[in-house]
XYZ file of C-alpha atoms in Angstrom:
532
model
C 75.241 20.686 29.750
C 74.866 23.770 27.758
C 77.547 23.871 24.902
C 78.992 27.502 24.063
C 80.587 27.177 20.538
C 79.438 28.011 17.598
C 78.035 24.483 16.577
C 77.288 23.656 12.725
C 73.795 23.588 11.694
C 74.596 21.878 8.061
C 74.192 17.931 7.356
C 76.554 15.427 8.654
C 77.627 14.940 4.998
C 78.825 18.340 4.565
C 80.029 18.881 7.982
C 82.491 15.730 7.460
C 83.208 17.413 3.768
C 83.972 20.405 5.441
C 81.713 22.892 3.524
C 79.273 25.437 3.790
C 75.677 23.334 3.606
C 72.370 25.436 2.167
C 69.935 23.626 4.499
C 67.353 23.429 1.821
C 64.206 21.118 1.930
C 64.070 18.156 1.642
C 68.202 18.043 0.500
C 70.723 19.806 0.572
C 72.030 20.330 -2.916
C 75.725 19.895 -2.304
C 74.675 15.921 -1.307
C 71.927 16.062 -4.580
C 75.071 17.137 -5.996
C 77.070 14.512 -4.829
C 74.604 12.008 -5.624
C 73.951 11.166 -1.791
C 70.771 10.911 0.239
C 70.998 13.616 2.788
C 70.685 12.617 6.211
C 69.053 15.638 7.499
C 69.643 18.131 9.726
C 70.349 18.867 13.915
C 67.110 20.300 15.569
C 68.071 23.773 17.841
C 67.760 21.945 21.245
C 70.972 19.227 19.669
C 73.414 22.316 18.367
C 72.460 24.138 21.851
C 73.044 20.503 24.775
C 74.740 17.735 24.652
C 75.115 15.111 27.684
C 78.637 14.726 28.831
C 77.417 12.224 32.079
C 79.487 8.137 32.401
C 77.469 6.549 30.360
C 78.193 8.423 27.823
C 81.413 8.566 28.103
C 81.487 4.771 27.927
C 79.738 4.441 24.940
C 81.771 7.206 22.647
C 85.076 5.284 24.013
C 83.564 1.923 22.960
C 82.528 3.326 19.653
C 86.411 4.816 19.525
C 87.880 1.390 20.213
C 89.634 2.782 23.403
C 90.730 0.693 25.440
C 89.659 0.451 29.175
C 86.674 1.749 28.314
C 84.572 0.164 30.010
C 86.544 1.155 33.268
C 85.157 5.005 33.052
C 83.078 4.619 36.547
C 85.730 2.893 38.463
C 88.294 5.682 37.992
C 85.858 7.991 39.221
C 84.807 5.817 41.883
C 85.468 6.928 45.723
C 86.334 4.071 46.313
C 89.631 3.706 44.366
C 91.986 6.497 46.002
C 92.908 8.304 42.972
C 91.039 9.512 39.889
C 93.386 7.015 37.787
C 94.801 4.044 39.381
C 98.699 3.263 38.573
C 97.735 0.476 36.267
C 95.377 2.008 34.201
C 97.317 2.925 30.614
C 95.745 6.488 30.831
C 98.207 6.470 34.012
C 100.717 9.879 34.343
C 104.268 8.211 35.066
C 107.912 9.359 35.717
C 110.695 8.752 33.213
C 111.512 6.113 35.295
C 107.750 4.384 35.249
C 107.208 4.880 38.615
C 103.917 6.082 38.802
C 103.152 10.487 40.185
C 101.664 10.587 43.039
C 97.859 10.904 42.897
C 96.093 14.519 43.555
C 92.760 14.929 45.111
C 90.751 16.281 41.801
C 87.078 16.544 41.024
C 85.632 14.152 38.830
C 84.454 16.828 35.686
C 88.097 17.244 35.803
C 89.431 13.882 35.901
C 87.065 13.553 33.153
C 88.367 16.270 31.014
C 92.163 14.325 31.239
C 90.637 11.589 29.758
C 89.491 13.043 27.325
C 92.494 14.532 25.968
C 94.623 11.437 26.413
C 92.092 9.924 24.620
C 92.571 12.727 21.637
C 96.355 12.419 21.719
C 95.686 8.332 20.830
C 93.322 9.262 17.720
C 94.920 9.553 14.299
C 95.164 13.265 13.583
C 93.376 14.033 10.213
C 95.462 15.589 7.526
C 93.925 18.601 5.589
C 93.309 19.049 2.750
C 95.735 20.789 0.366
C 95.310 24.023 -1.828
C 94.468 21.203 -4.542
C 92.849 19.150 -3.253
C 90.133 21.932 -2.249
C 90.447 23.194 -6.082
C 89.753 20.180 -7.406
C 86.541 19.868 -5.007
C 85.180 22.663 -5.380
C 85.533 22.674 -9.356
C 83.984 19.416 -9.269
C 81.171 20.341 -7.236
C 80.092 23.759 -8.468
C 81.320 23.812 -12.331
C 80.700 19.471 -13.258
C 78.508 17.567 -10.984
C 74.346 19.126 -11.887
C 75.219 20.590 -15.353
C 73.736 19.639 -18.449
C 75.442 16.833 -20.284
C 77.711 16.419 -17.067
C 78.192 13.534 -14.836
C 75.438 12.897 -12.498
C 78.340 11.641 -9.346
C 81.958 12.128 -8.802
C 82.703 8.649 -9.446
C 81.311 8.697 -12.403
C 83.836 11.395 -13.604
C 86.601 8.530 -12.977
C 86.510 7.156 -16.423
C 87.361 10.712 -17.799
C 90.531 10.756 -19.811
C 90.947 14.484 -19.393
C 90.809 13.646 -15.447
C 94.077 11.927 -15.682
C 95.868 14.628 -17.899
C 98.222 17.153 -15.099
C 97.678 19.782 -16.964
C 93.300 19.783 -16.904
C 93.705 18.944 -13.097
C 96.056 22.112 -12.741
C 94.097 24.405 -14.593
C 90.988 22.871 -13.144
C 92.742 23.083 -9.774
C 92.717 26.719 -10.276
C 89.134 27.959 -11.226
C 88.217 26.009 -8.583
C 90.332 27.733 -5.909
C 89.563 31.226 -7.569
C 86.071 30.696 -6.946
C 86.359 30.190 -3.652
C 88.414 32.928 -3.174
C 86.117 34.715 -3.616
C 83.412 33.761 -2.120
C 86.104 33.417 1.111
C 87.833 36.274 0.394
C 91.334 34.581 1.277
C 93.770 36.185 0.174
C 95.782 33.280 0.257
C 94.075 30.894 -1.605
C 93.600 33.167 -4.420
C 97.661 33.540 -4.857
C 97.070 29.450 -5.181
C 94.709 29.759 -7.706
C 97.136 32.334 -9.910
C 100.592 30.555 -9.311
C 98.570 27.127 -10.435
C 97.256 29.656 -13.148
C 100.461 30.687 -14.262
C 101.766 27.105 -14.563
C 99.381 25.913 -16.852
C 100.098 28.707 -19.307
C 103.801 28.212 -19.280
C 102.851 24.602 -20.049
C 100.466 25.929 -23.048
C 103.383 27.493 -24.184
C 105.726 24.882 -24.435
C 102.738 22.583 -26.188
C 102.367 25.154 -28.844
C 106.451 24.591 -29.493
C 105.296 20.658 -30.163
C 102.209 20.314 -30.975
C 103.177 16.665 -31.902
C 102.299 15.415 -28.749
C 98.866 17.358 -27.925
C 95.899 15.514 -27.409
C 93.607 17.693 -29.849
C 90.816 17.167 -26.945
C 92.699 18.021 -23.990
C 93.800 20.974 -25.585
C 90.542 22.515 -26.518
C 89.410 21.316 -22.736
C 92.410 23.390 -21.882
C 91.851 26.074 -24.259
C 88.357 26.729 -22.741
C 88.983 25.910 -18.771
C 91.761 28.970 -19.599
C 89.398 31.064 -20.506
C 87.529 30.245 -17.774
C 89.328 31.124 -15.017
C 89.630 34.698 -16.588
C 85.896 34.474 -16.215
C 85.793 33.721 -12.815
C 88.509 35.787 -11.403
C 87.481 39.047 -14.008
C 85.423 42.004 -12.348
C 83.825 43.294 -16.079
C 82.108 41.998 -19.289
C 84.472 43.470 -21.435
C 85.604 41.309 -23.873
C 89.512 41.831 -23.583
C 89.992 38.584 -20.771
C 88.154 36.439 -23.355
C 89.655 37.607 -26.801
C 93.107 37.573 -25.438
C 92.606 33.453 -25.126
C 90.571 33.188 -28.442
C 94.060 34.622 -30.026
C 95.689 32.554 -28.022
C 92.989 29.852 -28.657
C 93.590 29.850 -32.406
C 97.133 29.943 -32.540
C 97.032 26.255 -30.432
C 94.551 25.345 -32.520
C 96.492 25.780 -35.712
C 97.785 22.710 -34.990
C 95.183 20.375 -33.725
C 93.012 21.118 -37.054
C 95.283 19.635 -39.105
C 95.166 16.316 -36.974
C 90.871 16.204 -36.898
C 90.144 14.182 -39.908
C 86.894 13.401 -38.616
C 83.883 15.423 -37.701
C 83.864 15.864 -33.501
C 81.984 18.094 -30.974
C 85.334 18.845 -29.280
C 85.395 22.466 -30.323
C 82.163 23.431 -28.967
C 83.427 24.566 -25.649
C 85.781 27.239 -28.152
C 82.937 27.869 -29.976
C 80.987 28.667 -27.270
C 83.524 31.093 -26.386
C 83.362 32.599 -29.526
C 79.700 33.551 -29.020
C 80.307 34.634 -25.917
C 82.543 37.673 -27.439
C 80.006 38.430 -29.334
C 77.930 41.323 -26.977
C 80.809 42.607 -25.670
C 81.739 43.222 -28.948
C 78.760 45.069 -30.209
C 78.674 46.821 -26.523
C 82.532 47.443 -27.116
C 82.301 49.121 -30.399
C 84.803 46.596 -31.526
C 85.125 43.924 -34.417
C 85.590 40.311 -33.811
C 89.467 39.158 -33.676
C 90.363 38.245 -37.400
C 92.851 35.264 -35.873
C 89.074 33.666 -34.336
C 87.036 33.944 -37.380
C 90.286 32.973 -39.202
C 89.964 29.247 -37.214
C 86.253 29.669 -37.621
C 87.215 29.125 -41.406
C 89.321 26.396 -40.937
C 88.216 24.234 -38.462
C 84.718 24.486 -40.416
C 84.941 20.878 -41.777
C 86.020 19.266 -38.342
C 82.930 20.297 -36.879
C 79.178 17.715 -37.278
C 76.847 19.155 -39.509
C 74.441 20.110 -36.575
C 76.964 22.604 -35.389
C 77.717 23.939 -39.190
C 74.739 26.440 -38.772
C 76.609 27.846 -35.679
C 79.754 28.612 -37.225
C 77.624 30.171 -40.192
C 75.840 31.889 -38.215
C 78.922 33.150 -36.264
C 80.573 34.284 -39.162
C 77.272 36.684 -40.198
C 76.973 37.815 -37.195
C 80.666 38.620 -37.286
C 80.076 40.872 -40.445
C 77.118 43.007 -38.640
C 79.560 43.968 -36.025
C 81.874 44.876 -38.498
C 79.210 46.813 -40.273
C 77.852 48.542 -36.428
C 81.757 49.855 -35.868
C 81.446 51.360 -39.281
C 78.284 53.321 -38.877
C 79.330 54.056 -35.258
C 82.966 55.104 -35.687
C 82.867 56.731 -39.861
C 82.683 60.455 -40.433
C 81.171 59.660 -43.995
C 78.190 57.961 -43.270
C 75.850 60.834 -44.129
C 77.785 61.095 -47.271
C 75.951 59.412 -50.745
C 78.731 57.486 -51.804
C 79.230 56.024 -48.084
C 75.743 55.267 -48.090
C 75.282 53.723 -51.542
C 77.787 51.748 -50.009
C 76.378 50.385 -46.676
C 73.278 50.581 -47.388
C 73.387 47.113 -49.646
C 75.086 45.472 -46.998
C 72.949 45.807 -44.324
C 70.251 44.571 -46.529
C 71.946 41.457 -47.458
C 72.987 40.609 -43.921
C 68.931 41.247 -42.932
C 67.884 39.123 -45.892
C 70.981 36.528 -44.425
C 69.999 36.074 -40.889
C 66.279 35.784 -41.969
C 67.136 32.795 -44.037
C 68.916 31.470 -41.200
C 65.842 31.735 -38.718
C 63.744 30.460 -41.246
C 65.729 27.613 -41.791
C 65.908 27.088 -38.395
C 62.040 27.039 -38.276
C 61.398 23.821 -40.516
C 60.264 20.784 -39.535
C 63.616 19.105 -40.237
C 66.038 21.277 -38.656
C 67.374 19.784 -35.371
C 67.193 23.405 -33.812
C 63.750 23.737 -33.006
C 62.684 24.111 -29.511
C 58.811 24.540 -28.094
C 58.066 25.461 -24.590
C 56.547 23.195 -22.095
C 55.140 23.452 -18.269
C 56.839 21.734 -15.473
C 56.732 21.368 -11.603
C 59.746 23.006 -10.588
C 60.774 25.727 -7.766
C 59.555 29.117 -8.908
C 63.205 30.650 -8.055
C 64.402 27.677 -10.911
C 61.781 27.728 -13.461
C 60.815 31.029 -14.875
C 56.708 30.492 -14.591
C 57.532 26.764 -14.478
C 58.040 26.854 -18.240
C 61.061 25.183 -19.833
C 61.939 24.313 -23.614
C 62.592 20.911 -24.589
C 65.687 21.155 -27.557
C 65.318 18.694 -30.586
C 69.135 18.364 -30.932
C 70.788 19.730 -27.540
C 71.586 22.809 -25.610
C 74.953 24.031 -27.545
C 72.099 25.099 -30.842
C 70.225 26.809 -28.434
C 72.493 29.075 -26.948
C 73.590 30.283 -30.264
C 69.848 31.054 -31.530
C 70.130 33.140 -28.144
C 73.215 34.834 -29.257
C 71.460 36.005 -32.971
C 68.417 37.398 -30.280
C 70.274 39.124 -27.660
C 72.249 40.630 -30.862
C 70.093 42.754 -33.056
C 66.624 43.093 -30.607
C 67.236 46.745 -31.576
C 65.794 46.425 -35.010
C 62.613 44.455 -33.615
C 59.058 45.840 -32.054
C 58.576 46.022 -28.334
C 56.376 43.707 -28.255
C 59.201 40.897 -29.565
C 61.767 42.047 -27.494
C 59.989 40.819 -24.476
C 59.153 37.841 -26.223
C 63.180 37.251 -26.597
C 63.446 38.024 -23.503
C 61.329 36.024 -22.119
C 62.264 32.900 -24.672
C 65.967 33.776 -22.611
C 64.612 33.810 -19.280
C 61.986 30.258 -19.883
C 65.184 28.478 -21.303
C 67.343 28.794 -18.463
C 66.328 25.128 -16.410
C 68.691 23.733 -20.094
C 71.574 25.725 -19.553
C 71.595 26.260 -15.592
C 70.605 23.284 -13.358
C 69.173 25.735 -10.182
C 70.436 23.849 -7.243
C 66.945 23.881 -5.442
C 66.287 21.699 -8.418
C 65.650 17.811 -6.953
C 67.570 14.978 -8.590
C 64.083 13.645 -10.695
C 63.865 17.013 -12.234
C 67.279 17.651 -13.087
C 66.999 14.182 -14.714
C 63.714 14.809 -16.937
C 65.510 18.311 -17.883
C 68.577 15.485 -18.671
C 65.683 13.975 -20.951
C 65.188 17.564 -22.777
C 68.223 18.198 -24.260
C 69.757 15.058 -25.527
C 72.890 15.895 -27.523
C 74.425 12.936 -30.299
C 76.336 10.068 -28.811
C 80.134 10.735 -27.554
C 79.436 14.795 -28.265
C 78.949 16.120 -24.704
C 82.474 17.016 -24.646
C 82.368 17.833 -21.076
C 82.912 21.282 -20.631
C 80.120 21.616 -17.834
C 79.252 25.298 -16.940
C 81.319 26.835 -20.495
C 77.537 28.508 -21.365
C 77.149 29.676 -18.419
C 79.755 33.168 -18.423
C 76.707 33.697 -21.846
C 74.130 32.419 -20.309
C 75.262 35.416 -17.443
C 75.504 38.230 -19.790
C 71.965 37.054 -21.638
C 70.431 37.338 -19.171
C 71.689 41.058 -18.432
C 71.283 42.503 -21.780
C 67.258 40.658 -21.794
C 66.048 42.537 -18.754
C 67.344 46.111 -20.024
C 65.658 45.764 -23.403
C 62.929 48.623 -23.875
C 59.039 47.560 -22.188
C 60.098 44.430 -21.083
C 58.723 43.752 -17.928
C 60.450 44.117 -14.011
C 59.398 41.277 -13.170
C 61.440 39.537 -16.016
C 64.807 41.626 -14.048
C 64.157 40.879 -10.586
C 64.104 36.728 -11.918
C 66.891 37.462 -13.651
C 68.762 38.815 -10.384
C 68.195 36.509 -8.742
C 69.464 33.780 -11.055
C 72.458 35.822 -11.060
C 72.803 36.054 -7.301
C 72.486 32.351 -7.309
C 74.858 31.777 -9.545
C 77.737 33.472 -7.857
C 76.922 32.530 -4.565
C 77.139 28.680 -6.106
C 80.144 29.401 -8.391
C 82.026 32.231 -7.240
C 82.117 33.677 -10.769
C 83.014 37.721 -10.608
C 81.135 38.315 -13.479
C 77.865 37.284 -12.713
C 78.779 39.128 -9.478
C 79.161 41.999 -10.824
C 76.493 42.077 -13.637
C 73.829 41.049 -10.284
C 74.653 44.772 -9.291
C 74.383 46.420 -12.115
C 71.410 44.729 -12.995
C 70.696 46.042 -9.330
C 71.468 49.257 -9.923
C 68.994 49.538 -13.933
C 66.560 48.254 -11.335
C 66.491 50.332 -8.643
C 66.626 53.729 -11.549
C 63.123 52.275 -13.190
C 60.613 53.379 -10.900
C 62.370 57.104 -10.574
C 61.903 57.146 -14.588
C 58.459 56.501 -14.857
C 57.434 58.903 -12.326
C 59.554 61.529 -14.144
C 57.893 60.867 -17.382
C 53.988 61.276 -15.781
C 54.888 64.648 -14.151
C 56.527 65.836 -17.640
C 53.123 64.451 -19.072
C 51.272 66.516 -16.947
C 53.127 69.724 -17.426
C 52.377 69.120 -20.981
C 48.601 68.415 -20.726
C 48.426 71.513 -18.467
C 50.569 73.999 -20.840
C-alpha cells in the first residue's frame, strides 16, 4: 500500500539514534564519527510503498515474539465466524471475563485492531533526557573525529574527566546550546542555560576551596565554559572569552602551585589566550592584565615545546599595547612621543623576526611541510595539507602571528599566509566528508608527545573560524580563497551549531558579494581619468 507519511531517508543507525543523517556516500559522517559501518540508505520505492499482507504480518509477529502470531490467517478466515475468537489472547472480553459479542468487521480493520493490541504490549522506549541529548551531541560533534581525540564513543570510557559530574554538566550545556541553535528549540536553550548557571555556581565554590581541585579537571572546565560562550554568542568580540580568561586566572592561581612537573594540561587555556588576540586587535583593546599574569606564573608548568607559545603570546600582547597607543594617543605626532615609540616598535619587529627565524631551524619542533593528498575538494584546499613535526598547537599559534601582523607585509606575503591558513585546516578541523582512512592519515601528521593530547577536542575551532575570516579579508587574496573558507564556516555551523561560525560566515558572504561591485567602480573611475 502507499505510505502517506514522511519517512526518514537516513540510514538505519541514524534512525535508531534519532539524529539527522547527512546521507553522504559511501558512508554518512555520523556513522564514520561513531566508528560504525553505515548500512546504507533506502531507495525511493521502499520509502513510498510497503506490503502489509497477512504473510508479512506473520513474519513481523514472529520477529516481535508475540504469542499466537502464527494464527493470523485463521483469525481472518471466513469459516471462523468472527475476526477474533473468544479463546484468542487478543479477544475483547467484559469485566467478568465473558467474551463480547462479535461484530462483523472487514479484514483490514481486523488487522488494524490486532496491530494496536500488539503495539500496546510492546515495551515503550524512554525518550532521552536533556542531559543525555546534550552529552550525545557534544560527543558526536565536539570530540569524535577531532585531532588527538577519541575515535569512538567507547574510547571515552577511560577518560578521567568523563566521570566528573561538573564536567559532564558543562559538556551537556555546550551540546544543548549547539543543538538549540540548529533546531531553534527554546526549551533546549533554556535547559542549556540552566546547566551552565549550575556549573558556574559550583566553580565559584571550588575557588574558595582550592585544595579539592584537580588541576586537569579545572583546566577542562575553564575551556568548556569558554566554549559555551562561543557557541552561545553571536559576535566575535573579545568580551565573552575575556570574561572566562579573567575567571580562569583567578582559578588557576590556586592550581599552578600544585603543578610540580611540566604538563600539557594548560594547552586549552593557552589556545583560548591566542583566540583573544585578533578580537582585541580589531576592538582596539589590550590583552587583560590578569591573563598575562597567568602566563608569567604558569610558564614553569608548560612543556619545553610550549615555551615558545608563551613567549610569542607575550610579544604579541606588547604589540597590541603599542597598537592601542598609536590609535588613541593624541600626541603621536609630537617629537617626544615619536622618539619613545619608534625604538619600541623596532624592538618588537626584531623580536618577531628572531622568533620566526628560530622556528624555521632544523632543530625546531615547529617546522612543517606541505604535501599533496587525495581528499574531497571541500575538505582540503587544493588537496594539500601540512605535516607538523610536533603537533597542532604550535601551528595554530604560528597562524595567530600570521594574522596579527599581516598589515606590515607585502601583498604577496598576505596571499601566501592566507593560503597557508587554508592548507593547514585539515590538521585542525576534520571535515565530515573525510573517510576513516583519511582521518587516520591526518592523525599521523600531527602526533603530539605521549600523554599530552589534553582532550580539548574542538577548543581550537573558535580560533580557526576567526583566522579564516581574517585571511580572506586581506587585500590581494583571491576570491577563490574566500569562497572555500565560506563553505568551511557553513560546514562548521551545521556540524557544531556554533553561532560564532554562523555569524562569521554571514560576514564573509557579505564581503564577497561586495567585491565585484568595488572592482567595477574602480574600472569606471580609471576610464574617466584616462579620458580626462
